[in-house]
Coordinates of C-alpha atoms (C1' of nucleotides) in Angstrom, one line a residue:
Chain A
X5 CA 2.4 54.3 33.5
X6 CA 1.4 54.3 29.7
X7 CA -2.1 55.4 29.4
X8 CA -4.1 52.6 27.7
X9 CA -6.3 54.3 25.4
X10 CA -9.4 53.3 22.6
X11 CA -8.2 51.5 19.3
X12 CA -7.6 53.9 16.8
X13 CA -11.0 54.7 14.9
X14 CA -12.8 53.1 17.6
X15 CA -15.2 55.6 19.7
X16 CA -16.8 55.6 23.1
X17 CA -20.4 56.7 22.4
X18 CA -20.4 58.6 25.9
X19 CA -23.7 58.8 28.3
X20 CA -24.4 62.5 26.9
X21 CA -24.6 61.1 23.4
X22 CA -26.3 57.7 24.1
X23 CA -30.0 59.1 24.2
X24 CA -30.0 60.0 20.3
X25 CA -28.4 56.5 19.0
X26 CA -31.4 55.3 21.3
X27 CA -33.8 57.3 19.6
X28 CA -32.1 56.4 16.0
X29 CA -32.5 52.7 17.0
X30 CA -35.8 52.6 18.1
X31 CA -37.2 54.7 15.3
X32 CA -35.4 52.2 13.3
X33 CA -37.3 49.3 14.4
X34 CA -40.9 51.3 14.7
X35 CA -40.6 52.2 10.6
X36 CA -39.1 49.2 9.6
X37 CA -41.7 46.9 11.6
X38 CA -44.5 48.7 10.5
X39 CA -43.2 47.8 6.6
X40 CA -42.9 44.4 7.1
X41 CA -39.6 44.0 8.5
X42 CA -38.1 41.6 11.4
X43 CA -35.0 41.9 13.2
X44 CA -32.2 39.6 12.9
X45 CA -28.9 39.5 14.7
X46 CA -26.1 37.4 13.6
X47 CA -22.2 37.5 14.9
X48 CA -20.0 40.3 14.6
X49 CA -17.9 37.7 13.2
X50 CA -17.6 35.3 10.7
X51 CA -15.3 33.3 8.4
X52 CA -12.9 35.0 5.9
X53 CA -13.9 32.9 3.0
X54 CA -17.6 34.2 3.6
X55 CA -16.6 38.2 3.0
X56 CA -14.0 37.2 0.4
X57 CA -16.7 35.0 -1.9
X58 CA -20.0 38.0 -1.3
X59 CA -17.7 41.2 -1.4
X60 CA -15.2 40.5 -3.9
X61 CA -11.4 39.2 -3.9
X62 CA -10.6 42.3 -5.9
X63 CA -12.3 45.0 -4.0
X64 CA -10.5 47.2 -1.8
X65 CA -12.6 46.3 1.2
X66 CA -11.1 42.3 1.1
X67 CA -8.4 43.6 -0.1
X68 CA -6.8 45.3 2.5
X69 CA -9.7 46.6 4.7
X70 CA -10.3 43.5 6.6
X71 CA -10.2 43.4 10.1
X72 CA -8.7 39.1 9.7
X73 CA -6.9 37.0 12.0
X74 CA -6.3 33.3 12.5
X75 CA -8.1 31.8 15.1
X76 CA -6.8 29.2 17.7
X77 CA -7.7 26.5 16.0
X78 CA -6.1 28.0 12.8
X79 CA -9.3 29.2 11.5
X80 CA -9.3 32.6 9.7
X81 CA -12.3 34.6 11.0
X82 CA -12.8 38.1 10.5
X83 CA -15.0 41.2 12.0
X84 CA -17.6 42.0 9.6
X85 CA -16.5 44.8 7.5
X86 CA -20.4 44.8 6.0
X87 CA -23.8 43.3 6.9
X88 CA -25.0 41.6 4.2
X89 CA -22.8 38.7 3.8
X90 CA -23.7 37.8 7.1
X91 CA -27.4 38.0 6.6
X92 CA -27.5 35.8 3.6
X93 CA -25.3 33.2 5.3
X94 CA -28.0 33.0 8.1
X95 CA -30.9 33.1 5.5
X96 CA -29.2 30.0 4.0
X97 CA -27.8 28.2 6.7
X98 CA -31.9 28.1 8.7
X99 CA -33.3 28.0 5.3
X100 CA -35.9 31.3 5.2
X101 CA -36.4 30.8 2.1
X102 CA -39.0 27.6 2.9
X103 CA -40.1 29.5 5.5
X104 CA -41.7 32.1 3.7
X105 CA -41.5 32.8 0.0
X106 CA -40.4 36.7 0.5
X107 CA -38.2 37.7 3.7
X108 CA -37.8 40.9 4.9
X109 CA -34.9 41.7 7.2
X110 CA -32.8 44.7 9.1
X111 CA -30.3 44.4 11.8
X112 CA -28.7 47.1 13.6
X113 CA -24.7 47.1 14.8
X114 CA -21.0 47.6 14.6
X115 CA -18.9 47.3 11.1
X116 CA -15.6 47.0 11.0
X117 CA -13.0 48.1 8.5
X118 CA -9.5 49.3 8.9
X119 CA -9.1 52.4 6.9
X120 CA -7.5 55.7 8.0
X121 CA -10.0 57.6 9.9
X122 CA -11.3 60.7 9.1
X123 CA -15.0 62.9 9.5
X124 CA -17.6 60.4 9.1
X125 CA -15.3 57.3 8.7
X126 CA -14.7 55.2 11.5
X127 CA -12.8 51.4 11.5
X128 CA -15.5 50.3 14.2
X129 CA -18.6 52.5 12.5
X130 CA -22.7 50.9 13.3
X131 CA -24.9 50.4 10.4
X132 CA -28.5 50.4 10.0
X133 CA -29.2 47.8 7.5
X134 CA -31.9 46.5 5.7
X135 CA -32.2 43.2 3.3
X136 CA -35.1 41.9 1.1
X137 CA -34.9 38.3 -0.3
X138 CA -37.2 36.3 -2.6
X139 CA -38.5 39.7 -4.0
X140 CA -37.4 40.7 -7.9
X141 CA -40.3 42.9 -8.6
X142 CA -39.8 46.7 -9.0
X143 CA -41.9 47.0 -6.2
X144 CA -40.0 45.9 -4.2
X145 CA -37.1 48.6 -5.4
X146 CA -39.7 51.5 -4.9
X147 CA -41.1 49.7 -1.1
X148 CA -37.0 49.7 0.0
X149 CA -36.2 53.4 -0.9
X150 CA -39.5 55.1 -0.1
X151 CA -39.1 53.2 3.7
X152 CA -35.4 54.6 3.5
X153 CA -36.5 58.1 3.0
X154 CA -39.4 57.5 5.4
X155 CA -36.9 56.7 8.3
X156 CA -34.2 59.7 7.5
X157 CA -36.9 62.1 7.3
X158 CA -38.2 60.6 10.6
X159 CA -35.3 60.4 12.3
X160 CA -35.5 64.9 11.8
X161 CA -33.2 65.1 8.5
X162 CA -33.8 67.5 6.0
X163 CA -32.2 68.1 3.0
X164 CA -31.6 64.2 1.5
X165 CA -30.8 63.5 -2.4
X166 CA -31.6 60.7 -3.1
X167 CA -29.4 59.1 -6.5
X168 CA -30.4 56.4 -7.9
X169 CA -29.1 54.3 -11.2
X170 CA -29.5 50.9 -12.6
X171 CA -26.0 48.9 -12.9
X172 CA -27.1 46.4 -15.3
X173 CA -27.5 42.5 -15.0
X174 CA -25.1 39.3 -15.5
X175 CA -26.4 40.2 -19.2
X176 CA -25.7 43.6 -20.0
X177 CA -23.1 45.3 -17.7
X178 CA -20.4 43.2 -19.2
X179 CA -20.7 44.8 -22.4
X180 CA -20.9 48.2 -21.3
X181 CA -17.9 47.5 -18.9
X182 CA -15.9 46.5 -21.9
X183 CA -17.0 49.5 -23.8
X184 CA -16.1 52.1 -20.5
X185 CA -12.6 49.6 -20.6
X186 CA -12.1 50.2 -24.6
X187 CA -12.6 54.0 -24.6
X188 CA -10.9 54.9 -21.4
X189 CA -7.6 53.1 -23.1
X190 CA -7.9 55.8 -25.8
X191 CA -7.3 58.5 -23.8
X192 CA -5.1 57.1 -20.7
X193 CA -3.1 59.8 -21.7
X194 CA -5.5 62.6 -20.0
X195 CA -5.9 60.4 -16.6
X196 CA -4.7 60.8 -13.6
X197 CA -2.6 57.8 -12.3
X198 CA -5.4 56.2 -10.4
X199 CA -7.8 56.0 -13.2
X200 CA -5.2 54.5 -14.9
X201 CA -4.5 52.0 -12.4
X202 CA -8.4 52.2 -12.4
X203 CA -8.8 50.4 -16.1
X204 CA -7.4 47.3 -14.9
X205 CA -8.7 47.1 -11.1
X206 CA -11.9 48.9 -11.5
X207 CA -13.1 50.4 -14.6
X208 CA -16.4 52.1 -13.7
X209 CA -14.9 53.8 -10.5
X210 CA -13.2 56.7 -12.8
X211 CA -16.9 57.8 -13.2
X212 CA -16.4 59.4 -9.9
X213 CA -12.7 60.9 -10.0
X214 CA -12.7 64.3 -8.8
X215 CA -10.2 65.1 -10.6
X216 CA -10.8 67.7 -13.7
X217 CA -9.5 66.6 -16.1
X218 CA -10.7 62.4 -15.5
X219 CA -14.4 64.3 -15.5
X220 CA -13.8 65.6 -18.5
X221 CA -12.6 62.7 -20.5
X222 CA -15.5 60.3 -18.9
X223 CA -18.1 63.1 -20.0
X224 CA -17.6 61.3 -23.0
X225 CA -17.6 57.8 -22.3
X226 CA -20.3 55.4 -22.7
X227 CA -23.7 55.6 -20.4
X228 CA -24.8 52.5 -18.4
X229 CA -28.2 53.5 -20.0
X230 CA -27.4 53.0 -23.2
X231 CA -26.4 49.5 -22.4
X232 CA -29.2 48.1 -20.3
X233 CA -30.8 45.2 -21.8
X234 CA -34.7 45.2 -22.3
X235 CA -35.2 43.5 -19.0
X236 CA -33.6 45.5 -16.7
X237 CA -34.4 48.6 -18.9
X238 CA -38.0 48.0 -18.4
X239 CA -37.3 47.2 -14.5
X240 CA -35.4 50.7 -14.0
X241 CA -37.9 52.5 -15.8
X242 CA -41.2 50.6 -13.2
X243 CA -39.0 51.6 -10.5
X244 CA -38.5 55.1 -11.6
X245 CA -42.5 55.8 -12.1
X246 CA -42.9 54.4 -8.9
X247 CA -41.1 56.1 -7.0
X248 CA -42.7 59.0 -8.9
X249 CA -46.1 57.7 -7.9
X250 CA -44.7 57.6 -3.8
X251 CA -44.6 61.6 -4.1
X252 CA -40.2 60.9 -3.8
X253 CA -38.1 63.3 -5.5
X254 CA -34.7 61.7 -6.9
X255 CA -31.8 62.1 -9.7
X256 CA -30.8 59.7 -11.8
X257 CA -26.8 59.3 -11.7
X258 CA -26.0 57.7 -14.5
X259 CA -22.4 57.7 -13.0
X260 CA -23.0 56.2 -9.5
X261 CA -21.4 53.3 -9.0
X262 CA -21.2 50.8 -6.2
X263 CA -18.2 49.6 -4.7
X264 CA -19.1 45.8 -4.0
X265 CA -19.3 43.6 -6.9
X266 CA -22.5 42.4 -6.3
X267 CA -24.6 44.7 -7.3
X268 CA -26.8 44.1 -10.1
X269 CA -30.0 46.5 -11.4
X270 CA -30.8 49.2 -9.1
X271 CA -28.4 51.3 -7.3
X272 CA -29.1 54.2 -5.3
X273 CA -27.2 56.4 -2.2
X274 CA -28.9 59.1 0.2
X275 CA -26.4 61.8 0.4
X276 CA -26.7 65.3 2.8
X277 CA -24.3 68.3 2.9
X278 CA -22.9 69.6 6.0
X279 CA -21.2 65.8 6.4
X280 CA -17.6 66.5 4.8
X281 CA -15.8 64.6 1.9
X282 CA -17.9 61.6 3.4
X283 CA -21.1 62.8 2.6
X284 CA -23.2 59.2 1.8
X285 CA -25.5 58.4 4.5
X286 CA -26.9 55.3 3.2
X287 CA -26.2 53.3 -0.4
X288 CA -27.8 50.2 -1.4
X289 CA -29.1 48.3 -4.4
X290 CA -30.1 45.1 -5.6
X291 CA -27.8 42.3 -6.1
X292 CA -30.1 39.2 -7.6
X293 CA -27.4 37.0 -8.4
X294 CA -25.5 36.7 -5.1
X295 CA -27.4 34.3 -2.4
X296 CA -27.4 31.6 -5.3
X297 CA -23.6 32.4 -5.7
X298 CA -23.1 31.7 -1.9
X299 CA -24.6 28.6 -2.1
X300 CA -28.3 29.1 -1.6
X301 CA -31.5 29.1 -3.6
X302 CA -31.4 31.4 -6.7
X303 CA -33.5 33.9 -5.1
X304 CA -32.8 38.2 -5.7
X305 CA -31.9 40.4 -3.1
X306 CA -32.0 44.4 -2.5
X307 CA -31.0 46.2 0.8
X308 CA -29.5 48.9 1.7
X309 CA -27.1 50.5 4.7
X310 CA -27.4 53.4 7.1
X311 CA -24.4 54.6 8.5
X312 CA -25.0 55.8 12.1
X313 CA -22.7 57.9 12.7
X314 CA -23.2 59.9 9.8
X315 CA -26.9 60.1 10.1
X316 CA -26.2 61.0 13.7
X317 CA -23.9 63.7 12.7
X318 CA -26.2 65.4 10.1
X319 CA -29.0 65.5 12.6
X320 CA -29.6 69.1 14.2
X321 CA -28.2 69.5 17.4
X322 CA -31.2 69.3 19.6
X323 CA -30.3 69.7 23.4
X324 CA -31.5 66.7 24.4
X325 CA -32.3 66.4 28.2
X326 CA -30.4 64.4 30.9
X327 CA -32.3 61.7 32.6
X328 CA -35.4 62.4 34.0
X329 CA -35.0 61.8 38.5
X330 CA -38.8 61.4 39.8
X331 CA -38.0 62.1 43.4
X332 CA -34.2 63.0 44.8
X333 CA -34.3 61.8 48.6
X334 CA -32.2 64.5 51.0
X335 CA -31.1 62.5 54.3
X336 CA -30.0 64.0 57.2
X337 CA -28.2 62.1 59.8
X338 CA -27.6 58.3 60.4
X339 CA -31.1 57.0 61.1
X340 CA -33.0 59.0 57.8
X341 CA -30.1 57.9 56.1
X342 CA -31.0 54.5 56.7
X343 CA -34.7 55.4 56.4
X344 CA -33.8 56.8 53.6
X345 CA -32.0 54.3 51.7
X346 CA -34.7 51.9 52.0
X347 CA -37.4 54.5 50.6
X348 CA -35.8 55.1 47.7
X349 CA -35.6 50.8 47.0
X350 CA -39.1 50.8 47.6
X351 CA -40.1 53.3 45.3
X352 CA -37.3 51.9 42.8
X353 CA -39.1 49.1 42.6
X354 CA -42.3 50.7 42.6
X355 CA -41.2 51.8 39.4
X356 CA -40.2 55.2 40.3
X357 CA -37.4 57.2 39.0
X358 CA -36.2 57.8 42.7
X359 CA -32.3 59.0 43.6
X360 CA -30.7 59.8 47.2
X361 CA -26.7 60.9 48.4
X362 CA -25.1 58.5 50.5
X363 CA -22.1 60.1 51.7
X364 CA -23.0 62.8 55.0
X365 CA -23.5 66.0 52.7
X366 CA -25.1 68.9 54.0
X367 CA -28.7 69.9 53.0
X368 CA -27.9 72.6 50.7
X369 CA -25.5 70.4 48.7
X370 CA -28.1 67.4 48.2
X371 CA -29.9 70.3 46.8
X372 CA -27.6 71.1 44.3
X373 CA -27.9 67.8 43.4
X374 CA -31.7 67.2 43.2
X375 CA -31.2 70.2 41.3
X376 CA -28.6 68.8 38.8
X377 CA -30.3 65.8 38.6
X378 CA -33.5 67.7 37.5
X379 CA -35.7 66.3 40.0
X380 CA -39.5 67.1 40.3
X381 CA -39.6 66.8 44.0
X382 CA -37.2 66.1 46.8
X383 CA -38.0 64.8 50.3
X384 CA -36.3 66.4 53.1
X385 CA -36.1 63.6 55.8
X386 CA -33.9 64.6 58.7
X387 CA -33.3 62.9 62.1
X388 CA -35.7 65.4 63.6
X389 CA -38.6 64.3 60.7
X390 CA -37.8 60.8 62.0
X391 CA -38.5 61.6 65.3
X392 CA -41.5 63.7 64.7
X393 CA -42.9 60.7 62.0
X394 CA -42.8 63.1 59.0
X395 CA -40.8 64.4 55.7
X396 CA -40.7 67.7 53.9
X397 CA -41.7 67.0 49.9
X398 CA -40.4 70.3 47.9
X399 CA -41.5 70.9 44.4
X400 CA -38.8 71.9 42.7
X401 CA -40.5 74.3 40.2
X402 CA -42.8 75.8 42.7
X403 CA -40.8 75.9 45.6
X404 CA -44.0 74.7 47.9
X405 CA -43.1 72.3 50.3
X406 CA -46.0 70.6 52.3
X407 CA -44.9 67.8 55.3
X408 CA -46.2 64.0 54.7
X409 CA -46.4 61.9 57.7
X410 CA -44.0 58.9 57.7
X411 CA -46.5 56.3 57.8
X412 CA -47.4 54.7 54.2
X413 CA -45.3 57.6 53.0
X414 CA -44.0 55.1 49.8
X415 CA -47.8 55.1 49.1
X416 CA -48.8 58.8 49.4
X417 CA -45.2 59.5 47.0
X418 CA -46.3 57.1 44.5
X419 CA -49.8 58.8 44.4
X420 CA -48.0 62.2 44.1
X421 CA -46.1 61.5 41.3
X422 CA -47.9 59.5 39.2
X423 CA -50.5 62.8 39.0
X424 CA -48.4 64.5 37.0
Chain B
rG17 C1' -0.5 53.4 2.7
rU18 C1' 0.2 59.2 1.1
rG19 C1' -0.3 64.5 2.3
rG20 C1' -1.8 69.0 5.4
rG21 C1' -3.3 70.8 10.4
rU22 C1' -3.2 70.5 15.8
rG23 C1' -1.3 68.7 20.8
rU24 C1' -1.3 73.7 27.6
rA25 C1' -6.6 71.9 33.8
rG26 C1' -12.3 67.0 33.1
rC27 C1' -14.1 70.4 28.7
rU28 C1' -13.3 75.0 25.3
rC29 C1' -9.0 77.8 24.8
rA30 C1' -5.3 82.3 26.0
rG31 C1' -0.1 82.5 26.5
rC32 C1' 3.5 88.7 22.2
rU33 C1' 10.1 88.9 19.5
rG34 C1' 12.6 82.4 24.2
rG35 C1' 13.3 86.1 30.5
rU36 C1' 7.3 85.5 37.3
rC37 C1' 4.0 82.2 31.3
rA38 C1' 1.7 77.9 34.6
rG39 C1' -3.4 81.4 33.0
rA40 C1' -9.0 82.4 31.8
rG41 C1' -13.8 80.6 31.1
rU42 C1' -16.7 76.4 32.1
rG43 C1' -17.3 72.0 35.0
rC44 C1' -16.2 69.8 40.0
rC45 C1' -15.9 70.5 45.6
rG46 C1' -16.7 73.8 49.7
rG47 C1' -18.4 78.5 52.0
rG48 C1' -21.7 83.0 52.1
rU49 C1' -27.7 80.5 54.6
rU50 C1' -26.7 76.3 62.9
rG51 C1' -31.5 72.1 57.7
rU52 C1' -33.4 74.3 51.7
rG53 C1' -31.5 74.1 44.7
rG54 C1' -31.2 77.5 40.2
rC55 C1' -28.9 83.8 40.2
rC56 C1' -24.9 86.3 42.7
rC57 C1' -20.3 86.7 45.7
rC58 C1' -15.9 84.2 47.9
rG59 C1' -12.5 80.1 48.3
rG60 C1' -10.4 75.3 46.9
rA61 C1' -8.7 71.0 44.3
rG62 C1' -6.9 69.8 39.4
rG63 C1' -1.6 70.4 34.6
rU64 C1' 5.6 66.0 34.2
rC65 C1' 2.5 72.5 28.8
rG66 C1' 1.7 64.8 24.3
rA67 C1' 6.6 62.1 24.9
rG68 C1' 12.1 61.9 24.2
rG69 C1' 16.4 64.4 22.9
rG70 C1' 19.1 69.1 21.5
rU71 C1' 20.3 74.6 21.4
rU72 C1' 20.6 78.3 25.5
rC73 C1' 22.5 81.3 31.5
rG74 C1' 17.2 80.3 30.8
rA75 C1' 12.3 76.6 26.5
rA76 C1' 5.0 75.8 26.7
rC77 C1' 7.7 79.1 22.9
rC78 C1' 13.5 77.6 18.7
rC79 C1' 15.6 72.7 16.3
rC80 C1' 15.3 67.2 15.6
rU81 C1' 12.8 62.6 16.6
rU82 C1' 8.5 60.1 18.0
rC83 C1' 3.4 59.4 19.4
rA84 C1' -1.6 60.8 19.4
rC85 C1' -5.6 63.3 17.5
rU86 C1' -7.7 65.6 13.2
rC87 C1' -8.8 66.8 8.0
rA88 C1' -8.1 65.2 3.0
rC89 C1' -6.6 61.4 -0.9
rC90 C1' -7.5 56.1 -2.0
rC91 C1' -12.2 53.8 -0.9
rC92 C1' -16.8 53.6 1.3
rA93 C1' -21.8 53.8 5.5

RNA sequence: GUGGGUGUAGCUCAGCUGGUCAGAGUGCCGGGUUGUGGCCCCGGAGGUCGAGGGUUCGAACCCCUUCACUCACCCCA
């Protein structure tokens, strides 16, 4: 028979790895809390129109990324290849805006986008996002990216850049994208075939060909900074001191650019070594004009996205420990089997990490097994201890054993281990 | 979608110029201890050598096809 197998670019996160996404998660939600943030969850799914309007017809993620399909009704739905779209939608649809004049958001969960996989690219990948709305101070900027660099430092990175740029407004990146558009057709001569095909789809992507001689030709090509009008000039610089004043190192990139077409004023991207040709853990900015495009009150917006796996990947390999087993009950013959069984429901219940074989193994191998399980103690509870109204309890570091008389023994365990 | 690399035991991998080449380590199970774990010793289970076809007296090894995984490009978290 054909072995069914995981979707391609779809991973199991197995038991042995499930303890650090935990950790990940829940430092997550202790940082983000403690700035001011509440979680919201919303549908892995949503309709196409949604992604297509917030995203971008034109951008390669609509384009031909899209996890779409028609539902039965002939609706076309599609997995969520981002977060944000989906948190404005919600934000409009229940009205937060009147609910409070600035809401701060993060949710935490699978993105989906069909591209070839490779290190640190996944088409079913989890994001750590975070969303600000009703907020167009600089503050806000410098409050998002110094709780950003909180969280990866927290989570044990070390060695984050942090980029950071402005893109310009509805105002001012026009202009400057017609002036990147008018020198890059003077020498389409020296580009490589995608920055050519760049011009026309997406202009400000040859900033980041790798190819030589692209960099060499867009050394000399207009700077966003030169463009910026007064406003958002004066916004980038606030958010620069800022950030300055937080004690947060940064570089200015006057070549980042985003990929999504909302974007607007401030952009910025973590980035670590030791992560491959994908090396961007997280990438946000601020995209003012979008929630009032999608229908909703003309309110600004900045957030930001954490891949997991990335972040994950880039963490140092601590050895983290298996679960912890309280107490690992060895039974010996049909009646402390049964007595056994029911000890180790009591105690489970009692709150206690408690664990017991049930096929007829001999002593030594429940043993093993306490000791693979890493148990603190294990009861020895034969027929014979039945009969004689008693159990063994061995430490397992110190090898003492003392015997515990049957009667209120749940009792007497609980006292035990809730010593150490 | 395009290009490179790799597919042998649950996992990590040996396997020479095609001729005992179906192996090691680790993990799992059992024994050495009539009822006491880790270390050590011994034994056992587990593989259509990714799949299909071809060359050959003979293929894990050579050729073709295909699939999967992986890395990179495009693009992004």
């Amino acid at each position: 028979m054909e072995k069914i197998t995981a979707v391609k670019g779809m991973k199991d996160i197995l038991p042995a790895d499930a303890p650090v996404w935990h950790q990940v998660e829940l430092t997550a939600r202790r940082i983000f809390e403690r700035f001011g943030f509440c979680e919201i969850r919303v549908p892995i799914m949503e309709k196409t129109s949604l992604f297509q309007r917030s995203i971008g017809e034109t951008t390669d993620i609509v384009e031909k990324e899209m996890y779409t399909f028609c539902d039965r009704d002939d609706e076309l739905l599609t997995l969520r290849p981002e977060a944000t779209a989906s948190i404005i939608r919600a934000y409009i649809e229940h009205n937060l805006a009147g609910v409070e004049p600035v809401t701060k958001l993060f949710t935490i969960g699978p993105m989906f986008r069909r591209e070839r996989p490779q290190k640190g690219r996944f088409r079913q990948f989890h994001q750590i996002d975070v969303e600000v709305f009703g907020d167009n101070s600089p503050a806000s900027d410098a409050e998002v990216i110094f709780m950003l660099m909180h969280f990866l430092k927290e989570t044990g990175l070390t060695e984050l850049s942090l980029e950071i740029n402005s893109l310009g407004c509805g105002t001012c990146r026009p202009a400057f994208s017609q002036a990147v558009v008018d020198y890059l057709k003077g020498s389409e001569e020296a580009l490589c075939p995608d920055c050519r095909r760049r011009i026309v789809t997406n202009p400000l992507r040859v900033f980041d060909c790798k190819v030589e001689t692209c960099a060499s030709v867009i050394d000399g090509a207009p700077r966003i900074p030169d463009y910026l009008c007064p406003d958002c000039n004066e916004h980038f610089s606030t958010v620069q001191s800022l950030l300055a004043d937080l004690q947060l190192d940064f570089a200015l990139n006057p070549k980042m650019v985003r990929g999504l077409d909302y974007y607007t004023k401030t952009a910025f991207e973590v980035k670590s070594g030791a992560l491959g040709a994908q090396n961007s853990l997280a990438g946000g900015g601020r995209y003012d004009g979008l929630v009032r495009f999608l229908g909703g009150p003309d309110v600004s917006g900045i957030g930001f996205g954490i891949g997991m796996e990335r972040l994950i990947a880039c963490l140092p390999s601590g050895a983290e420990s298996a679960g912890r087993t309280d107490l690992f009950i060895a039974a010996l013959g049909s009646r402390a089997q049964k007595r056994g069984f029911r000890l180790t429901h009591e105690l489970r219940a009692a709150g206690i990490a408690a664990a017991m074989d049930y096929g007829d193994k001999s002593l030594k191998s429940q043993m093993k097994r306490a000791d693979k399980l890493n148990s603190a103690y294990t009861l020895i509870l034969g027929d014979k201890e039945i009969d004689e109204q008693r159990a063994e309890l061995r430490d397992m570091s110190t090898k003492q054993q003392q015997s515990l008389p049957l009667k209120d023994i749940a009792q007497a365990l609980m006292n035990i281990l809730k010593e150490r």
